[in-house]
Every structure is written in C-alpha cells, then in structure tokens.
Amino acid sequence: MSCTILYPLLLLLFSCDCIAEVQQEENEVQAEGTELLNVKKRGAVFTPGEFQPHIITGIQSELTQLKSTVSSLKNRLQITEDQLKQLGRNEYKVAFGATLGSTDNFGPFNTPVTLVYNNVYVNEGRAYNPNTGIFTAPVKGVYYFSFSGHNRSSRVLNLGLFKNGEQMVILFNHPLGNRYESTANSISLILEKGDHVYVRLRETSWVFDNFSHHNSFVGHLLFPL
C-alpha cells in the first residue's frame, strides 16, 4: 500500500477516536451537571429556612385537620365508654322482697335455723330462692339488704344477717313481758359472684308473723363492680 493511501486512513481512524472521547467526556459532564442540579433542587426543598410559603401553609392545614380528627375520636371514645358503663349497670337487674308468710310463732329451736321467706313480692333476676331463704349474688357488686323481726317479748328476739356463714349484723331484744315488739336493721355489702346471704334465727329465740307480714327480708343490687 502506498504512503499516499495509508496516511489519510490513519488520520481518519485517529479522528474517529478523538470524536468518541470528546463525546464521552461531553456525556459525563452533562450527567454531572444534571446530578448537581438535582442536588440543588433537593436542597431547595429540604434545607431549613428555604421552605416555600405554600409548603408551610399545606403542612399547617394538615396539622389542623389531624387535631380535629383526634378530638373527634376522643369524643367518640368517651361516648362509647359511657354507653358501656350504662350497659353494665343495666345488664343485671337484681331485687327481691319477701315476708315469712307464717301465721303464728316460729321457734324457739335448739339450733340456729335459716328463715325461709316464702311470701315473695318481687324477685327480679331470680337471685333469691324462696325454697331455701338464701340469696345468691349473680354478679360481683355492692348490694343493699334489710330485714325486720317481730315477736312477743316474753322471749328473746335474735336474728342475724349472714354472708357465707359469717354474721354481718343482728336484730336483738331482751324479754320485757307479754307484749309485741318489732325491730329492723340494714346494711350494704360487697359480694362476689356466688356469695350467699340469708337471715338466721338464733337458738332459744322466736318470731311471730300473721297476715300483716311483720317479718321481711329485702335486698337489691346497687351497682356491679
């Protein structure tokens, strides 16, 4: 090959390599410029003190809406709690009232006897058993009880209100002669579910009742716990 042809060919190849290198360098410079521009843009968004006014306004609007939502949820939660408490109060309706129903003296006996008040006026919740005279708490709560006694005072009147075999309060009078006397007592008790409450006639004492219903046993749930 003559020098006349070889020299232009080498010059052409060298020129192509140079053009390629220049093009690559131009692309790299353009990419660096784009990255730098993006960094500057990000800095314009996140750099403290450089927030644009419309961005701040948007954040404040979202915070206000969030506060309103939280306040609404708190109100709904309070309403729900009140409804649940009211439901708990109304779920258990427990009340009873009964009298002895006898028409003469009852007692005395040599051992204590649980009085059976079988003349029942009300027994809401069926917690009082008129066959045994025993009240059984259907739910843990605070209960109110009262009981009365009547007899001819030639003998002692001695009645006790018991909870699970333990005496809580009593009725008592001394023998003062041949006359009729009445007395009463009451108490509020915290009962667990299944606790028993009843009135017991103590040994050597008696009670008297007739159609006037002098001897009563009453109780009801004040509120559950």
PDB file of C-alpha atoms in Angstrom:
ATOM      1  CA  MET A   1       0.000   0.000   0.000  1.00  0.00           C
ATOM      2  CA  SER A   2       1.418   3.373  -0.918  1.00  0.00           C
ATOM      3  CA  CYS A   3       2.016   6.124   1.605  1.00  0.00           C
ATOM      4  CA  THR A   4      -0.454   8.249  -0.305  1.00  0.00           C
ATOM      5  CA  ILE A   5      -3.336   5.946   0.742  1.00  0.00           C
ATOM      6  CA  LEU A   6      -2.054   4.833   4.230  1.00  0.00           C
ATOM      7  CA  TYR A   7      -1.595   8.277   5.694  1.00  0.00           C
ATOM      8  CA  PRO A   8      -5.166   9.544   5.091  1.00  0.00           C
ATOM      9  CA  LEU A   9      -6.514   6.251   6.503  1.00  0.00           C
ATOM     10  CA  LEU A  10      -4.566   6.586   9.764  1.00  0.00           C
ATOM     11  CA  LEU A  11      -5.665  10.209  10.068  1.00  0.00           C
ATOM     12  CA  LEU A  12      -9.304   9.167   9.680  1.00  0.00           C
ATOM     13  CA  LEU A  13      -9.055   6.496  12.404  1.00  0.00           C
ATOM     14  CA  PHE A  14      -7.369   8.910  14.805  1.00  0.00           C
ATOM     15  CA  SER A  15     -10.057  11.486  14.160  1.00  0.00           C
ATOM     16  CA  CYS A  16     -12.815   8.949  14.962  1.00  0.00           C
ATOM     17  CA  ASP A  17     -11.182   8.013  18.282  1.00  0.00           C
ATOM     18  CA  CYS A  18     -10.884  11.656  19.225  1.00  0.00           C
ATOM     19  CA  ILE A  19     -14.503  12.348  18.359  1.00  0.00           C
ATOM     20  CA  ALA A  20     -15.608   9.366  20.522  1.00  0.00           C
ATOM     21  CA  GLU A  21     -13.559  10.524  23.513  1.00  0.00           C
ATOM     22  CA  VAL A  22     -14.918  14.043  23.204  1.00  0.00           C
ATOM     23  CA  GLN A  23     -18.475  12.720  23.007  1.00  0.00           C
ATOM     24  CA  GLN A  24     -17.941  10.559  26.139  1.00  0.00           C
ATOM     25  CA  GLU A  25     -16.480  13.460  28.066  1.00  0.00           C
ATOM     26  CA  GLU A  26     -19.422  15.629  26.985  1.00  0.00           C
ATOM     27  CA  ASN A  27     -21.903  12.999  28.248  1.00  0.00           C
ATOM     28  CA  GLU A  28     -20.099  12.733  31.584  1.00  0.00           C
ATOM     29  CA  VAL A  29     -20.105  16.480  32.023  1.00  0.00           C
ATOM     30  CA  GLN A  30     -23.827  16.615  31.201  1.00  0.00           C
ATOM     31  CA  ALA A  31     -24.593  13.840  33.740  1.00  0.00           C
ATOM     32  CA  GLU A  32     -22.594  15.614  36.456  1.00  0.00           C
ATOM     33  CA  GLY A  33     -24.446  18.815  35.675  1.00  0.00           C
ATOM     34  CA  THR A  34     -27.817  17.075  35.941  1.00  0.00           C
ATOM     35  CA  GLU A  35     -26.889  15.465  39.284  1.00  0.00           C
ATOM     36  CA  LEU A  36     -25.689  18.808  40.623  1.00  0.00           C
ATOM     37  CA  LEU A  37     -28.948  20.413  39.541  1.00  0.00           C
ATOM     38  CA  ASN A  38     -30.956  17.696  41.289  1.00  0.00           C
ATOM     39  CA  VAL A  39     -28.937  18.168  44.472  1.00  0.00           C
ATOM     40  CA  LYS A  40     -29.592  21.881  44.360  1.00  0.00           C
ATOM     41  CA  LYS A  41     -33.298  21.252  43.849  1.00  0.00           C
ATOM     42  CA  ARG A  42     -33.419  18.852  46.811  1.00  0.00           C
ATOM     43  CA  GLY A  43     -31.595  21.397  48.877  1.00  0.00           C
ATOM     44  CA  ALA A  44     -34.139  23.974  47.885  1.00  0.00           C
ATOM     45  CA  VAL A  45     -36.909  21.708  49.246  1.00  0.00           C
ATOM     46  CA  PHE A  46     -35.356  20.351  52.436  1.00  0.00           C
ATOM     47  CA  THR A  47     -32.837  22.928  53.562  1.00  0.00           C
ATOM     48  CA  PRO A  48     -34.119  24.680  56.756  1.00  0.00           C
ATOM     49  CA  GLY A  49     -35.151  28.258  56.184  1.00  0.00           C
ATOM     50  CA  GLU A  50     -35.694  27.761  52.446  1.00  0.00           C
ATOM     51  CA  PHE A  51     -39.295  26.342  52.542  1.00  0.00           C
ATOM     52  CA  GLN A  52     -41.643  27.936  50.121  1.00  0.00           C
ATOM     53  CA  PRO A  53     -44.732  29.617  51.655  1.00  0.00           C
ATOM     54  CA  HIS A  54     -47.263  27.260  50.003  1.00  0.00           C
ATOM     55  CA  ILE A  55     -45.483  24.221  51.515  1.00  0.00           C
ATOM     56  CA  ILE A  56     -45.667  25.680  55.043  1.00  0.00           C
ATOM     57  CA  THR A  57     -49.339  26.513  54.548  1.00  0.00           C
ATOM     58  CA  GLY A  58     -50.053  22.931  53.440  1.00  0.00           C
ATOM     59  CA  ILE A  59     -48.327  21.465  56.491  1.00  0.00           C
ATOM     60  CA  GLN A  60     -50.247  23.763  58.833  1.00  0.00           C
ATOM     61  CA  SER A  61     -53.522  22.762  57.150  1.00  0.00           C
ATOM     62  CA  GLU A  62     -52.733  19.052  57.576  1.00  0.00           C
ATOM     63  CA  LEU A  63     -51.875  19.559  61.270  1.00  0.00           C
ATOM     64  CA  THR A  64     -55.145  21.394  61.862  1.00  0.00           C
ATOM     65  CA  GLN A  65     -57.080  18.572  60.208  1.00  0.00           C
ATOM     66  CA  LEU A  66     -55.191  15.979  62.256  1.00  0.00           C
ATOM     67  CA  LYS A  67     -56.011  17.790  65.526  1.00  0.00           C
ATOM     68  CA  SER A  68     -59.680  17.900  64.530  1.00  0.00           C
ATOM     69  CA  THR A  69     -59.660  14.162  63.791  1.00  0.00           C
ATOM     70  CA  VAL A  70     -58.022  13.329  67.142  1.00  0.00           C
ATOM     71  CA  SER A  71     -60.545  15.482  69.001  1.00  0.00           C
ATOM     72  CA  SER A  72     -63.426  13.757  67.211  1.00  0.00           C
ATOM     73  CA  LEU A  73     -62.028  10.317  68.050  1.00  0.00           C
ATOM     74  CA  LYS A  74     -61.678  11.273  71.732  1.00  0.00           C
ATOM     75  CA  ASN A  75     -65.323  12.361  71.849  1.00  0.00           C
ATOM     76  CA  ARG A  76     -66.480   9.127  70.207  1.00  0.00           C
ATOM     77  CA  LEU A  77     -64.365   7.074  72.630  1.00  0.00           C
ATOM     78  CA  GLN A  78     -65.890   8.867  75.624  1.00  0.00           C
ATOM     79  CA  ILE A  79     -69.400   8.250  74.300  1.00  0.00           C
ATOM     80  CA  THR A  80     -68.601   4.559  73.826  1.00  0.00           C
ATOM     81  CA  GLU A  81     -67.195   4.262  77.359  1.00  0.00           C
ATOM     82  CA  ASP A  82     -70.309   5.907  78.810  1.00  0.00           C
ATOM     83  CA  GLN A  83     -72.534   3.544  76.835  1.00  0.00           C
ATOM     84  CA  LEU A  84     -70.582   0.511  78.068  1.00  0.00           C
ATOM     85  CA  LYS A  85     -70.828   1.691  81.669  1.00  0.00           C
ATOM     86  CA  GLN A  86     -74.568   2.218  81.296  1.00  0.00           C
ATOM     87  CA  LEU A  87     -74.897  -1.220  79.725  1.00  0.00           C
ATOM     88  CA  GLY A  88     -73.047  -2.737  82.677  1.00  0.00           C
ATOM     89  CA  ARG A  89     -75.403  -1.017  85.101  1.00  0.00           C
ATOM     90  CA  ASN A  90     -78.495  -2.185  83.248  1.00  0.00           C
ATOM     91  CA  GLU A  91     -77.350  -5.712  82.436  1.00  0.00           C
ATOM     92  CA  TYR A  92     -78.078  -7.046  85.923  1.00  0.00           C
ATOM     93  CA  LYS A  93     -81.423  -6.121  87.444  1.00  0.00           C
ATOM     94  CA  VAL A  94     -81.466  -7.755  90.863  1.00  0.00           C
ATOM     95  CA  ALA A  95     -84.066  -7.032  93.545  1.00  0.00           C
ATOM     96  CA  PHE A  96     -86.185  -9.121  95.863  1.00  0.00           C
ATOM     97  CA  GLY A  97     -88.611  -8.614  98.725  1.00  0.00           C
ATOM     98  CA  ALA A  98     -90.342 -11.308 100.786  1.00  0.00           C
ATOM     99  CA  THR A  99     -92.033 -11.979 104.122  1.00  0.00           C
ATOM    100  CA  LEU A 100     -92.269 -15.090 106.258  1.00  0.00           C
ATOM    101  CA  GLY A 101     -95.850 -15.888 105.454  1.00  0.00           C
ATOM    102  CA  SER A 102     -96.431 -17.774 108.727  1.00  0.00           C
ATOM    103  CA  THR A 103     -99.449 -17.088 110.926  1.00  0.00           C
ATOM    104  CA  ASP A 104     -98.091 -17.942 114.354  1.00  0.00           C
ATOM    105  CA  ASN A 105     -94.954 -18.227 116.465  1.00  0.00           C
ATOM    106  CA  PHE A 106     -91.903 -19.714 114.755  1.00  0.00           C
ATOM    107  CA  GLY A 107     -89.423 -21.175 117.233  1.00  0.00           C
ATOM    108  CA  PRO A 108     -87.735 -21.460 119.565  1.00  0.00           C
ATOM    109  CA  PHE A 109     -85.326 -24.192 118.425  1.00  0.00           C
ATOM    110  CA  ASN A 110     -82.239 -25.764 119.958  1.00  0.00           C
ATOM    111  CA  THR A 111     -80.067 -24.871 116.943  1.00  0.00           C
ATOM    112  CA  PRO A 112     -79.926 -21.892 114.563  1.00  0.00           C
ATOM    113  CA  VAL A 113     -82.429 -22.050 111.699  1.00  0.00           C
ATOM    114  CA  THR A 114     -82.330 -20.196 108.353  1.00  0.00           C
ATOM    115  CA  LEU A 115     -85.599 -18.351 107.879  1.00  0.00           C
ATOM    116  CA  VAL A 116     -87.422 -19.096 104.642  1.00  0.00           C
ATOM    117  CA  TYR A 117     -89.355 -16.052 103.451  1.00  0.00           C
ATOM    118  CA  ASN A 118     -91.760 -17.750 101.053  1.00  0.00           C
ATOM    119  CA  ASN A 119     -94.241 -14.924 100.573  1.00  0.00           C
ATOM    120  CA  VAL A 120     -92.395 -13.262  97.667  1.00  0.00           C
ATOM    121  CA  TYR A 121     -93.418  -9.831  96.366  1.00  0.00           C
ATOM    122  CA  VAL A 122     -90.640  -9.321  93.848  1.00  0.00           C
ATOM    123  CA  ASN A 123     -87.722 -11.468  92.734  1.00  0.00           C
ATOM    124  CA  GLU A 124     -86.140  -9.682  89.762  1.00  0.00           C
ATOM    125  CA  GLY A 125     -83.199 -11.685  88.492  1.00  0.00           C
ATOM    126  CA  ARG A 126     -84.301 -14.815  90.443  1.00  0.00           C
ATOM    127  CA  ALA A 127     -81.337 -14.475  92.798  1.00  0.00           C
ATOM    128  CA  TYR A 128     -83.460 -15.178  95.899  1.00  0.00           C
ATOM    129  CA  ASN A 129     -84.548 -18.766  96.459  1.00  0.00           C
ATOM    130  CA  PRO A 130     -87.953 -18.888  98.231  1.00  0.00           C
ATOM    131  CA  ASN A 131     -87.436 -22.590  98.983  1.00  0.00           C
ATOM    132  CA  THR A 132     -84.243 -22.119 101.000  1.00  0.00           C
ATOM    133  CA  GLY A 133     -84.392 -18.447 102.051  1.00  0.00           C
ATOM    134  CA  ILE A 134     -80.926 -17.888 100.547  1.00  0.00           C
ATOM    135  CA  PHE A 135     -79.931 -15.051  98.232  1.00  0.00           C
ATOM    136  CA  THR A 136     -77.100 -15.865  95.788  1.00  0.00           C
ATOM    137  CA  ALA A 137     -75.246 -12.958  94.185  1.00  0.00           C
ATOM    138  CA  PRO A 138     -75.360 -13.304  90.366  1.00  0.00           C
ATOM    139  CA  VAL A 139     -72.558 -10.787  89.846  1.00  0.00           C
ATOM    140  CA  LYS A 140     -69.862  -9.044  91.852  1.00  0.00           C
ATOM    141  CA  GLY A 141     -71.179  -5.754  93.169  1.00  0.00           C
ATOM    142  CA  VAL A 142     -72.454  -3.659  96.050  1.00  0.00           C
ATOM    143  CA  TYR A 143     -75.771  -4.885  97.460  1.00  0.00           C
ATOM    144  CA  TYR A 144     -78.208  -3.461  99.974  1.00  0.00           C
ATOM    145  CA  PHE A 145     -80.089  -5.685 102.446  1.00  0.00           C
ATOM    146  CA  SER A 146     -82.625  -5.042 105.157  1.00  0.00           C
ATOM    147  CA  PHE A 147     -84.569  -7.358 107.438  1.00  0.00           C
ATOM    148  CA  SER A 148     -87.107  -6.963 110.211  1.00  0.00           C
ATOM    149  CA  GLY A 149     -88.251  -9.057 113.142  1.00  0.00           C
ATOM    150  CA  HIS A 150     -91.399  -9.190 115.239  1.00  0.00           C
ATOM    151  CA  ASN A 151     -92.267 -11.272 118.316  1.00  0.00           C
ATOM    152  CA  ARG A 152     -93.990 -11.364 121.650  1.00  0.00           C
ATOM    153  CA  SER A 153     -91.357 -10.130 124.084  1.00  0.00           C
ATOM    154  CA  SER A 154     -91.852 -12.899 126.620  1.00  0.00           C
ATOM    155  CA  ARG A 155     -88.930 -14.463 124.723  1.00  0.00           C
ATOM    156  CA  VAL A 156     -85.748 -13.148 123.142  1.00  0.00           C
ATOM    157  CA  LEU A 157     -85.716 -11.973 119.534  1.00  0.00           C
ATOM    158  CA  ASN A 158     -82.332 -12.757 117.994  1.00  0.00           C
ATOM    159  CA  LEU A 159     -81.917 -12.659 114.205  1.00  0.00           C
ATOM    160  CA  GLY A 160     -78.643 -12.440 112.289  1.00  0.00           C
ATOM    161  CA  LEU A 161     -77.912 -11.489 108.681  1.00  0.00           C
ATOM    162  CA  PHE A 162     -75.236 -13.877 107.405  1.00  0.00           C
ATOM    163  CA  LYS A 163     -72.858 -13.806 104.468  1.00  0.00           C
ATOM    164  CA  ASN A 164     -71.316 -17.192 103.633  1.00  0.00           C
ATOM    165  CA  GLY A 165     -71.703 -18.371 107.229  1.00  0.00           C
ATOM    166  CA  GLU A 166     -70.372 -15.153 108.805  1.00  0.00           C
ATOM    167  CA  GLN A 167     -72.720 -12.909 110.771  1.00  0.00           C
ATOM    168  CA  MET A 168     -72.816  -9.332 109.480  1.00  0.00           C
ATOM    169  CA  VAL A 169     -75.467  -7.555 111.628  1.00  0.00           C
ATOM    170  CA  ILE A 170     -78.168  -8.648 114.086  1.00  0.00           C
ATOM    171  CA  LEU A 171     -81.592  -7.887 115.478  1.00  0.00           C
ATOM    172  CA  PHE A 172     -81.976  -8.392 119.215  1.00  0.00           C
ATOM    173  CA  ASN A 173     -84.323  -7.543 122.048  1.00  0.00           C
ATOM    174  CA  HIS A 174     -84.492  -8.640 125.673  1.00  0.00           C
ATOM    175  CA  PRO A 175     -87.627 -10.316 127.052  1.00  0.00           C
ATOM    176  CA  LEU A 176     -89.624  -7.468 128.581  1.00  0.00           C
ATOM    177  CA  GLY A 177     -93.020  -9.056 129.167  1.00  0.00           C
ATOM    178  CA  ASN A 178     -96.039 -10.218 127.272  1.00  0.00           C
ATOM    179  CA  ARG A 179     -96.191  -7.615 124.509  1.00  0.00           C
ATOM    180  CA  TYR A 180     -95.370  -7.488 120.813  1.00  0.00           C
ATOM    181  CA  GLU A 181     -92.314  -5.639 119.517  1.00  0.00           C
ATOM    182  CA  SER A 182     -90.696  -5.074 116.144  1.00  0.00           C
ATOM    183  CA  THR A 183     -87.182  -4.088 115.139  1.00  0.00           C
ATOM    184  CA  ALA A 184     -85.180  -3.835 111.915  1.00  0.00           C
ATOM    185  CA  ASN A 185     -81.665  -3.461 110.591  1.00  0.00           C
ATOM    186  CA  SER A 186     -79.947  -2.946 107.224  1.00  0.00           C
ATOM    187  CA  ILE A 187     -76.506  -2.950 105.630  1.00  0.00           C
ATOM    188  CA  SER A 188     -74.691  -2.611 102.295  1.00  0.00           C
ATOM    189  CA  LEU A 189     -72.242  -5.386 101.378  1.00  0.00           C
ATOM    190  CA  ILE A 190     -69.696  -6.069  98.656  1.00  0.00           C
ATOM    191  CA  LEU A 191     -70.450  -9.531  97.297  1.00  0.00           C
ATOM    192  CA  GLU A 192     -68.538 -11.724  94.917  1.00  0.00           C
ATOM    193  CA  LYS A 193     -70.450 -13.728  92.345  1.00  0.00           C
ATOM    194  CA  GLY A 194     -71.884 -16.778  94.097  1.00  0.00           C
ATOM    195  CA  ASP A 195     -71.822 -15.349  97.644  1.00  0.00           C
ATOM    196  CA  HIS A 196     -74.782 -16.340  99.847  1.00  0.00           C
ATOM    197  CA  VAL A 197     -76.779 -14.013 102.112  1.00  0.00           C
ATOM    198  CA  TYR A 198     -79.571 -15.146 104.424  1.00  0.00           C
ATOM    199  CA  VAL A 199     -81.263 -14.485 107.767  1.00  0.00           C
ATOM    200  CA  ARG A 200     -80.832 -16.946 110.593  1.00  0.00           C
ATOM    201  CA  LEU A 201     -82.963 -17.332 113.741  1.00  0.00           C
ATOM    202  CA  ARG A 202     -80.649 -17.996 116.649  1.00  0.00           C
ATOM    203  CA  GLU A 203     -81.329 -20.787 119.122  1.00  0.00           C
ATOM    204  CA  THR A 204     -83.790 -20.204 122.019  1.00  0.00           C
ATOM    205  CA  SER A 205     -85.413 -17.236 120.214  1.00  0.00           C
ATOM    206  CA  TRP A 206     -88.575 -16.902 118.177  1.00  0.00           C
ATOM    207  CA  VAL A 207     -90.519 -14.685 115.788  1.00  0.00           C
ATOM    208  CA  PHE A 208     -94.191 -14.141 115.195  1.00  0.00           C
ATOM    209  CA  ASP A 209     -95.973 -13.315 111.956  1.00  0.00           C
ATOM    210  CA  ASN A 210     -99.511 -13.178 110.558  1.00  0.00           C
ATOM    211  CA  PHE A 211    -101.430 -11.683 107.649  1.00  0.00           C
ATOM    212  CA  SER A 212     -99.872  -8.273 108.489  1.00  0.00           C
ATOM    213  CA  HIS A 213     -96.423  -9.594 107.392  1.00  0.00           C
ATOM    214  CA  HIS A 214     -94.248  -8.225 110.210  1.00  0.00           C
ATOM    215  CA  ASN A 215     -91.055 -10.091 109.245  1.00  0.00           C
ATOM    216  CA  SER A 216     -89.414  -9.129 105.952  1.00  0.00           C
ATOM    217  CA  PHE A 217     -86.206  -9.753 104.053  1.00  0.00           C
ATOM    218  CA  VAL A 218     -85.309  -7.310 101.259  1.00  0.00           C
ATOM    219  CA  GLY A 219     -82.286  -6.838  99.046  1.00  0.00           C
ATOM    220  CA  HIS A 220     -81.170  -5.380  95.726  1.00  0.00           C
ATOM    221  CA  LEU A 221     -78.066  -4.693  93.661  1.00  0.00           C
ATOM    222  CA  LEU A 222     -76.874  -1.101  93.975  1.00  0.00           C
ATOM    223  CA  PHE A 223     -74.261  -1.356  91.208  1.00  0.00           C
ATOM    224  CA  PRO A 224     -71.921  -4.015  89.762  1.00  0.00           C
ATOM    225  CA  LEU A 225     -68.155  -3.893  90.262  1.00  0.00           C
TER     226      LEU A 225
END
